[in-house]
Coordinates of C-alpha atoms in Angstrom, one line a residue:
M1 CA -21.1 -21.5 23.7
S2 CA -22.2 -18.7 25.9
I3 CA -24.0 -15.6 24.5
L4 CA -20.9 -13.5 25.2
E5 CA -18.7 -15.6 22.9
L6 CA -20.9 -14.8 19.9
T7 CA -19.8 -12.2 17.4
A8 CA -22.2 -9.2 16.9
V9 CA -23.5 -10.6 13.6
E10 CA -24.0 -14.1 15.0
L11 CA -25.9 -12.6 18.0
G12 CA -28.1 -10.5 15.6
K13 CA -29.0 -13.6 13.7
K14 CA -29.9 -15.6 16.8
I15 CA -32.1 -12.7 18.0
K16 CA -33.8 -12.6 14.6
D17 CA -34.3 -16.4 14.7
K18 CA -35.8 -15.9 18.2
E19 CA -33.2 -18.2 19.9
I20 CA -32.1 -15.3 22.2
T21 CA -34.0 -12.2 23.3
V22 CA -32.6 -8.7 23.2
V23 CA -33.0 -8.5 27.0
E24 CA -31.1 -11.8 27.5
A25 CA -28.2 -10.5 25.4
T26 CA -28.2 -7.1 27.2
K27 CA -28.3 -8.7 30.7
A28 CA -25.4 -11.0 29.7
A29 CA -23.3 -8.0 28.7
L30 CA -24.3 -6.0 31.9
E31 CA -23.4 -9.0 34.0
Q32 CA -20.0 -9.2 32.4
I33 CA -19.4 -5.5 32.9
K34 CA -20.2 -5.9 36.6
A35 CA -17.8 -8.9 36.8
V36 CA -14.8 -7.4 35.1
E37 CA -15.1 -3.6 35.2
S38 CA -13.3 -3.2 38.4
D39 CA -10.3 -4.9 36.8
V40 CA -10.5 -3.6 33.2
H41 CA -12.2 -0.2 33.6
G42 CA -13.3 0.0 30.0
Y43 CA -16.2 2.3 30.6
V44 CA -16.5 5.9 31.9
S45 CA -20.2 5.3 32.6
Y46 CA -22.9 2.7 31.8
D47 CA -26.6 2.7 32.5
E48 CA -28.2 -0.6 33.3
E49 CA -31.8 0.8 33.5
S50 CA -31.8 2.7 30.2
A51 CA -30.0 -0.3 28.4
L52 CA -32.7 -2.7 29.6
K53 CA -35.5 -0.3 28.8
R54 CA -34.0 0.2 25.3
A55 CA -33.7 -3.6 24.9
E56 CA -37.4 -4.1 25.6
E57 CA -38.2 -1.4 23.0
V58 CA -36.0 -3.0 20.4
Q59 CA -37.4 -6.5 21.0
K60 CA -40.9 -5.0 20.2
G61 CA -39.5 -3.3 17.1
I62 CA -37.9 -6.6 15.9
N63 CA -41.1 -8.5 16.6
D64 CA -43.2 -6.0 14.6
G65 CA -40.7 -5.7 11.7
T66 CA -39.5 -2.1 12.4
Y67 CA -35.9 -3.3 12.9
T68 CA -34.8 -5.9 10.3
G69 CA -31.0 -5.2 10.0
P70 CA -28.2 -7.6 10.9
L71 CA -27.3 -5.7 14.1
A72 CA -30.8 -5.2 15.6
G73 CA -30.8 -6.0 19.3
V74 CA -27.0 -6.1 19.6
P75 CA -25.6 -4.4 22.8
M76 CA -22.7 -2.1 22.1
A77 CA -20.6 0.7 23.6
I78 CA -19.8 4.2 22.3
K79 CA -16.5 6.1 22.9
D80 CA -17.0 9.0 25.2
N81 CA -16.1 11.7 22.7
I82 CA -19.2 10.8 20.5
C83 CA -22.3 12.8 21.6
T84 CA -25.3 10.9 22.9
K85 CA -28.4 12.9 23.6
G86 CA -29.4 13.1 27.2
Y87 CA -26.3 11.0 28.3
T88 CA -23.1 12.4 29.7
T89 CA -20.3 12.8 27.2
T90 CA -17.1 13.8 28.9
C91 CA -14.2 13.1 26.5
S92 CA -12.7 11.6 29.7
S93 CA -11.9 15.1 30.8
K94 CA -12.7 17.0 34.0
I95 CA -13.7 20.0 31.9
L96 CA -16.7 18.2 30.5
E97 CA -17.5 16.2 33.6
N98 CA -21.2 17.4 33.7
F99 CA -21.8 17.8 29.9
V100 CA -25.0 16.2 28.7
P101 CA -25.5 16.8 24.9
T102 CA -28.8 17.9 23.5
Y103 CA -28.3 15.9 20.4
S104 CA -26.7 12.7 19.2
A105 CA -23.9 12.2 16.7
Q106 CA -25.1 11.3 13.2
A107 CA -23.3 7.9 13.6
V108 CA -25.3 7.3 16.7
E109 CA -28.5 8.3 15.1
N110 CA -27.9 5.8 12.3
L111 CA -27.3 3.1 14.9
I112 CA -30.6 3.9 16.7
K113 CA -32.4 3.4 13.3
E114 CA -30.7 0.0 13.1
G115 CA -32.0 -1.0 16.5
V116 CA -28.8 -1.4 18.5
V117 CA -28.8 -1.2 22.3
F118 CA -26.3 1.2 23.9
L119 CA -24.7 0.0 27.2
G120 CA -22.5 3.0 28.0
K121 CA -19.6 5.2 27.2
T122 CA -16.1 3.9 27.0
N123 CA -12.9 5.4 28.6
M124 CA -10.4 7.1 26.4
D125 CA -7.3 9.4 26.5
E126 CA -8.5 12.9 27.4
F127 CA -9.9 14.5 24.3
A128 CA -8.4 11.5 22.4
M129 CA -4.9 12.8 23.0
G130 CA -2.7 9.9 23.8
S131 CA -1.9 6.3 22.8
T132 CA -2.4 4.5 26.1
T133 CA -5.8 5.6 27.7
E134 CA -3.8 6.7 30.7
T135 CA -4.5 10.4 30.2
S136 CA -8.2 10.0 31.2
A137 CA -9.4 12.1 34.1
Y138 CA -11.4 9.0 35.3
G139 CA -8.7 6.5 35.8
V140 CA -6.7 4.2 33.4
T141 CA -8.1 1.4 31.4
K142 CA -6.2 -1.9 31.5
N143 CA -5.4 -4.4 28.8
P144 CA -7.7 -7.5 29.3
W145 CA -4.8 -9.8 28.2
D146 CA -2.5 -8.5 31.0
L147 CA -3.8 -6.0 33.6
D148 CA -0.3 -4.6 34.0
K149 CA -0.3 -3.4 30.4
V150 CA -2.0 -0.6 28.5
P151 CA -4.9 -1.3 26.2
G152 CA -3.6 1.3 23.7
G153 CA -5.3 4.6 22.9
S154 CA -7.1 6.8 22.5
S155 CA -10.0 4.3 22.0
G156 CA -8.5 2.0 24.6
G157 CA -11.8 1.6 26.5
S158 CA -13.7 0.5 23.4
A159 CA -11.0 -2.0 22.4
A160 CA -10.7 -3.3 26.0
A161 CA -14.5 -3.6 26.4
V162 CA -14.8 -5.6 23.1
A163 CA -11.9 -7.9 24.1
A164 CA -13.2 -8.5 27.6
N165 CA -16.7 -9.3 26.3
E166 CA -18.2 -6.2 28.0
C167 CA -20.0 -5.4 24.7
F168 CA -20.3 -7.1 21.3
M169 CA -18.9 -4.2 19.3
A170 CA -18.1 -0.5 19.9
L171 CA -17.5 2.8 18.2
G172 CA -14.1 4.5 18.4
S173 CA -12.5 7.5 16.7
D174 CA -9.1 7.6 14.9
T175 CA -7.1 10.7 14.5
G176 CA -3.6 9.1 14.3
G177 CA -4.2 5.4 14.9
S178 CA -6.6 5.6 17.8
I179 CA -8.8 2.8 16.6
R180 CA -6.2 0.5 14.9
Q181 CA -3.5 0.7 17.7
P182 CA -5.8 -0.3 20.6
A183 CA -7.4 -3.0 18.4
S184 CA -3.9 -4.3 17.8
Y185 CA -2.9 -4.2 21.5
C186 CA -6.2 -5.9 22.6
G187 CA -6.4 -8.5 19.9
V188 CA -9.6 -7.3 18.3
T189 CA -10.4 -5.8 14.8
G190 CA -10.8 -2.1 14.0
I191 CA -11.4 -0.1 10.9
K192 CA -10.5 3.5 10.3
P193 CA -12.6 4.5 7.3
T194 CA -11.6 6.9 4.5
Y195 CA -11.9 10.5 5.7
G196 CA -15.5 11.6 4.9
T197 CA -17.1 8.2 4.9
V198 CA -18.6 8.5 8.4
S199 CA -20.2 11.8 9.5
R200 CA -18.1 13.7 12.1
Y201 CA -21.3 15.5 13.3
G202 CA -21.4 15.0 17.0
L203 CA -17.8 13.8 17.3
I204 CA -16.1 16.2 19.7
A205 CA -13.2 17.5 17.6
Y206 CA -9.5 17.0 18.2
G207 CA -7.9 17.4 14.8
S208 CA -10.8 18.1 12.4
S209 CA -8.9 17.3 9.2
L210 CA -7.8 13.9 10.6
D211 CA -10.6 12.6 12.9
Q212 CA -12.9 9.7 11.7
I213 CA -15.4 7.5 13.6
G214 CA -15.0 3.8 13.0
P215 CA -15.9 0.4 14.3
L216 CA -14.2 -2.0 16.8
A217 CA -15.4 -5.6 17.0
K218 CA -14.2 -9.3 17.3
D219 CA -13.8 -9.9 13.6
V220 CA -13.8 -8.5 10.1
T221 CA -17.5 -9.4 9.4
D222 CA -18.7 -7.4 12.5
C223 CA -16.6 -4.4 11.6
A224 CA -17.8 -4.3 8.0
T225 CA -21.4 -4.7 9.1
L226 CA -21.0 -1.9 11.7
L227 CA -19.3 0.3 9.2
E228 CA -22.1 -0.2 6.8
A229 CA -24.6 0.9 9.6
I230 CA -22.7 4.1 10.5
A231 CA -21.6 5.4 7.1
S232 CA -23.8 7.9 5.4
H233 CA -23.7 11.3 3.7
D234 CA -24.5 14.1 6.1
E235 CA -25.2 17.7 5.2
K236 CA -24.4 18.7 8.7
D237 CA -20.7 17.7 8.1
S238 CA -19.1 19.8 5.3
T239 CA -16.4 17.1 4.9
S240 CA -18.9 14.2 4.5
V241 CA -18.7 12.6 1.1
R242 CA -21.7 11.1 -0.8
L243 CA -20.7 7.6 -1.9
E244 CA -22.3 5.7 -4.7
S245 CA -22.6 2.6 -2.4
Y246 CA -22.4 2.1 1.3
D247 CA -22.2 -1.7 0.9
F248 CA -19.1 -3.0 2.6
T249 CA -20.3 -6.5 3.6
S250 CA -20.2 -7.8 -0.1
A251 CA -16.4 -7.6 0.2
L252 CA -16.5 -10.5 2.8
K253 CA -15.0 -13.0 0.3
D254 CA -12.3 -15.5 1.0
D255 CA -10.3 -14.6 -2.2
V256 CA -7.1 -12.6 -2.8
K257 CA -6.1 -14.3 -6.1
G258 CA -4.2 -11.8 -8.2
M259 CA -4.5 -9.0 -5.5
K260 CA -1.4 -6.9 -5.5
I261 CA -0.1 -6.3 -1.9
G262 CA 2.9 -3.9 -1.3
I263 CA 5.1 -4.1 1.8
P264 CA 6.9 -0.8 2.5
K265 CA 10.6 -1.6 3.3
D266 CA 10.7 1.6 5.4
Y267 CA 8.2 -0.1 7.9
F268 CA 10.5 -3.0 8.7
G269 CA 13.6 -1.1 9.7
E270 CA 15.0 0.1 13.0
G271 CA 12.7 0.3 16.0
L272 CA 10.4 -2.5 15.0
D273 CA 10.2 -5.4 17.5
E274 CA 11.5 -8.7 16.1
E275 CA 8.4 -10.7 17.1
V276 CA 6.0 -8.2 15.6
K277 CA 8.1 -8.2 12.4
E278 CA 7.9 -12.0 12.1
A279 CA 4.2 -12.2 12.8
V280 CA 3.4 -9.5 10.2
L281 CA 5.6 -11.0 7.5
A282 CA 4.1 -14.4 8.3
A283 CA 0.7 -12.9 7.6
A284 CA 2.0 -11.6 4.3
K285 CA 3.3 -15.1 3.4
T286 CA -0.2 -16.5 4.3
L287 CA -1.8 -14.1 1.8
E288 CA 0.8 -14.9 -0.8
E289 CA 0.0 -18.6 -0.4
K290 CA -3.7 -17.8 -0.9
G291 CA -2.8 -16.3 -4.3
A292 CA -1.9 -12.6 -3.6
I293 CA 1.1 -11.0 -5.4
V294 CA 3.3 -9.7 -2.5
E295 CA 6.2 -7.3 -3.2
E296 CA 8.4 -5.0 -1.2
F297 CA 8.6 -1.4 -2.3
D298 CA 10.0 2.1 -1.1
L299 CA 7.4 4.3 0.5
G300 CA 9.1 7.7 0.8
L301 CA 8.7 10.4 3.5
V302 CA 7.8 8.0 6.3
E303 CA 10.2 9.8 8.7
Y304 CA 8.4 13.1 8.1
A305 CA 5.0 11.7 9.1
I306 CA 5.3 12.1 12.9
P307 CA 6.5 15.7 12.9
A308 CA 3.9 16.7 10.3
Y309 CA 1.1 15.0 12.2
Y310 CA 1.9 16.4 15.6
V311 CA 2.2 20.0 14.2
I312 CA -1.2 19.7 12.3
A313 CA -3.0 17.8 15.0
A314 CA -1.8 20.1 17.9
A315 CA -2.6 23.2 15.8
E316 CA -6.2 22.0 15.1
A317 CA -6.5 20.9 18.8
S318 CA -5.5 24.3 20.2
S319 CA -8.2 25.9 17.9
N320 CA -10.9 23.3 18.6
L321 CA -10.3 23.3 22.4
S322 CA -10.6 27.1 22.8
R323 CA -14.4 26.6 23.1
F324 CA -14.0 25.0 26.5
D325 CA -13.7 28.1 28.6
G326 CA -16.2 27.6 31.5
V327 CA -18.7 30.0 29.9
K328 CA -21.2 27.9 27.9
Y329 CA -20.9 24.3 29.2
G330 CA -18.7 22.0 31.2
Y331 CA -16.7 22.7 34.3
R332 CA -16.2 26.2 35.7
A333 CA -13.6 27.1 38.4
K334 CA -15.0 28.0 41.8
D335 CA -13.0 31.1 42.9
Y336 CA -11.9 33.6 40.4
E337 CA -11.7 37.4 39.9
G338 CA -13.0 38.6 36.6
L339 CA -13.5 37.0 33.2
H340 CA -9.9 36.4 32.2
N341 CA -9.0 34.9 35.5
M342 CA -12.0 32.6 35.2
Y343 CA -10.8 31.4 31.8
K344 CA -7.3 30.7 33.1
K345 CA -8.4 28.9 36.2
T346 CA -11.1 26.8 34.5
R347 CA -8.7 25.7 31.8
S348 CA -5.8 25.1 34.2
E349 CA -8.0 23.0 36.5
G350 CA -10.1 21.3 33.8
F351 CA -7.5 20.1 31.3
G352 CA -4.9 17.4 32.0
A353 CA -1.1 17.6 31.3
E354 CA -1.1 16.0 27.9
V355 CA -4.0 18.1 26.6
K356 CA -2.2 21.3 27.9
R357 CA 1.0 20.1 26.2
R358 CA -0.7 19.8 22.8
I359 CA -2.7 23.1 23.2
M360 CA 0.6 24.9 23.9
L361 CA 2.4 23.2 21.0
G362 CA -0.5 24.1 18.7
S363 CA -0.7 27.7 19.8
F364 CA 3.1 28.0 19.3
V365 CA 3.1 26.6 15.7
L366 CA 0.1 28.9 14.8
S367 CA 1.7 32.1 16.3
S368 CA 3.0 34.8 13.9
G369 CA 6.5 34.2 12.9
Y370 CA 6.3 30.4 13.3
Y371 CA 3.1 29.7 11.2
D372 CA 5.1 29.5 8.0
A373 CA 8.0 27.7 9.5
Y374 CA 6.0 24.9 11.1
Y375 CA 2.2 24.8 10.2
L376 CA 2.5 25.6 6.5
K377 CA 5.5 23.3 6.2
A378 CA 3.5 20.5 7.9
L379 CA 0.6 21.0 5.5
R380 CA 3.0 20.8 2.5
T381 CA 4.5 17.6 3.9
K382 CA 1.0 16.2 4.3
A383 CA 0.3 16.8 0.6
L384 CA 3.6 15.1 -0.3
I385 CA 2.8 12.1 1.8
K386 CA -0.6 11.8 0.1
K387 CA 1.3 11.9 -3.3
E388 CA 3.6 9.1 -2.2
F389 CA 0.5 6.9 -1.3
D390 CA -1.1 7.8 -4.6
K391 CA 2.0 6.6 -6.4
A392 CA 2.0 3.3 -4.4
F393 CA -1.7 2.7 -5.1
E394 CA -1.1 3.0 -8.9
K395 CA 0.8 -0.2 -8.5
Y396 CA -0.8 -2.0 -5.4
D397 CA -4.3 -2.8 -4.2
V398 CA -3.4 -2.9 -0.6
I399 CA -0.4 -1.9 1.5
L400 CA 0.5 -4.3 4.4
G401 CA 2.5 -3.5 7.5
P402 CA 2.5 -3.5 11.3
V403 CA 0.2 -1.4 13.4
A404 CA 2.7 -0.6 16.2
P405 CA 6.4 -1.1 16.7
T406 CA 5.9 -3.3 19.8
T407 CA 3.1 -5.1 21.7
A408 CA 1.3 -3.3 24.5
P409 CA 3.8 -1.6 26.9
K410 CA 3.5 -1.7 30.7
L411 CA 1.2 0.9 32.4
G412 CA 3.1 4.0 33.3
D413 CA 6.0 3.5 30.9
S414 CA 4.7 5.8 28.1
L415 CA 3.7 8.8 30.2
S416 CA 7.2 9.3 31.5
D417 CA 8.4 9.9 27.9
P418 CA 5.9 11.6 25.7
I419 CA 8.2 11.7 22.7
K420 CA 8.6 7.9 22.8
M421 CA 4.8 7.6 22.9
Y422 CA 4.5 9.9 19.9
L423 CA 7.1 7.8 18.0
G424 CA 4.9 4.7 18.6
D425 CA 2.4 6.1 16.2
I426 CA 4.8 5.8 13.2
Y427 CA 2.8 3.2 11.2
T428 CA -0.7 4.6 11.8
I429 CA -0.5 8.3 11.3
S430 CA 0.3 8.5 7.6
V431 CA -3.1 6.9 7.0
N432 CA -4.8 9.9 8.7
L433 CA -2.6 12.5 7.0
A434 CA -3.5 11.0 3.6
G435 CA -7.2 10.4 4.6
L436 CA -6.9 6.7 3.7
P437 CA -8.8 3.7 5.1
G438 CA -6.9 1.2 7.3
I439 CA -7.8 -2.0 9.2
S440 CA -6.1 -3.7 12.1
L441 CA -6.7 -7.3 12.9
P442 CA -4.9 -9.9 15.1
C443 CA -2.1 -11.9 13.4
G444 CA -0.3 -13.6 16.3
K445 CA 1.1 -13.2 19.8
D446 CA 4.5 -12.5 21.3
K447 CA 6.3 -14.6 23.8
N448 CA 4.4 -13.1 26.7
G449 CA 1.0 -14.0 25.0
M450 CA 0.3 -10.4 24.1
P451 CA -1.6 -9.8 20.7
I452 CA 0.1 -8.5 17.6
G453 CA -1.9 -6.6 15.0
L454 CA -1.6 -6.6 11.2
Q455 CA -2.4 -3.4 9.3
L456 CA -3.8 -3.3 5.8
I457 CA -4.1 0.1 4.1
G458 CA -6.3 0.9 1.1
D459 CA -6.6 3.8 -1.4
C460 CA -9.3 6.4 -0.7
F461 CA -12.9 4.9 -0.6
N462 CA -11.4 1.4 -1.3
E463 CA -12.5 -0.1 2.1
K464 CA -13.8 -3.1 0.2
K465 CA -10.3 -4.2 -0.8
I466 CA -8.8 -4.1 2.7
I467 CA -12.0 -5.8 4.0
Q468 CA -11.6 -8.6 1.5
A469 CA -7.8 -9.1 2.2
A470 CA -8.5 -8.9 6.0
Y471 CA -11.4 -11.4 5.8
T472 CA -9.3 -13.8 3.7
F473 CA -6.4 -13.7 6.2
E474 CA -8.9 -14.1 9.1
Q475 CA -10.2 -17.4 7.6
T476 CA -6.8 -18.9 8.4
R477 CA -7.1 -18.4 12.2
A478 CA -9.6 -18.5 15.0
Y479 CA -10.6 -15.6 17.2
E480 CA -9.0 -15.7 20.6
A481 CA -10.4 -14.1 23.7
P482 CA -8.4 -13.3 26.9
A483 CA -9.0 -15.4 30.0
I484 CA -10.8 -12.5 31.7
A485 CA -13.5 -12.5 28.9
K486 CA -14.4 -16.1 29.6
G487 CA -14.2 -16.4 33.3
G488 CA -15.3 -12.9 34.6
A489 CA -13.0 -11.2 37.1
K490 CA -9.7 -12.7 37.9

């Protein structure tokens, strides 16, 4: 078994047992990046020199007992909207092409204390707006299972890098499914934690009431371990919640006896691909055979989730992105006359089409005369959706459903029809609107060999229940990597 085939936790153990050095693990990942990056394009940037230097420092720290955690010495990637001190953070946008943060995100700081090695920053949809990683200013990322297909988005670079063995684990962010959907398309595992579990300090904002940083990795154990490392209370984030316990790995038990799992009928209607439906329901059957109580139920208001989400997310984005004006940091237009013209030209040249579309939509729903009709109504709808979930969780421990209506579409198909792309988020966005935790893990493949993801949703701060159910299901199948992950470039 090569180093690259190990999971993050397995690698961490081998480093601790002195079977593999941190430098060897880092070199293995860097070699794989060089071999497949021209095909996959999972990274916006990676830095061999600083990764190897950090690997040597970490090895010393492991030897002298400074780093004792399960992930010490493990090489990983960070999504490019999460600030890393002294290292370019672009959000895959031209407007931040030269932005070097003076501080690191709290989640990154927590990982530095754990002794992980950062390889580079992963590609994403510009400012996390998109579901295919095609809106990046630095080129599209391709799905390691089929280079003609999208990896999902917006954390497509992180999911593709994990699937292609270009890193052992990665951080993503999830505003409307941006960790879970790419995990599903790329055949890896991803967790969107409860809103407030992981500090948003240093995450460049898209929709502040929806954004959450979370882990992407090969399996549930890696994701739970990485979540444990990044979750913390942070006074610098006013929405950060102080939890009684940040222990998620104790939930890694192969046991669902008596666990109540609800399947929303509304998730299995029109628009869901037959092969996806079969794979997800087969996963439910497996959990039932292992002792879970599985029932169908009606989850109301599902059809209102997409309009409510796109109104709220666009409104928050138009406000958050007003800071990128060419004055303080980032790109500034070359030729302009006066301040207003500089603003206009900088933003016109610096933002891509999808970002402009959402800024305009957001500015429209916040404008006087439309604020009540759209924005306030969307907020009320959000509260009602949360109530529906509260009702469901009085009865069920976990809700089970698909992650996306289909497997990964072909490159270029989604951008021609933005509305169709938005509708593809139907199963993931309610989780963000209600602030709930969700996990996506592989549950099968379609006739073309493309991965299908299973989504498990828990009640607020009940990550442990979804981790336990996911871990139990995962014990019934082996992790599969795409051909490109094993043999380098095609």
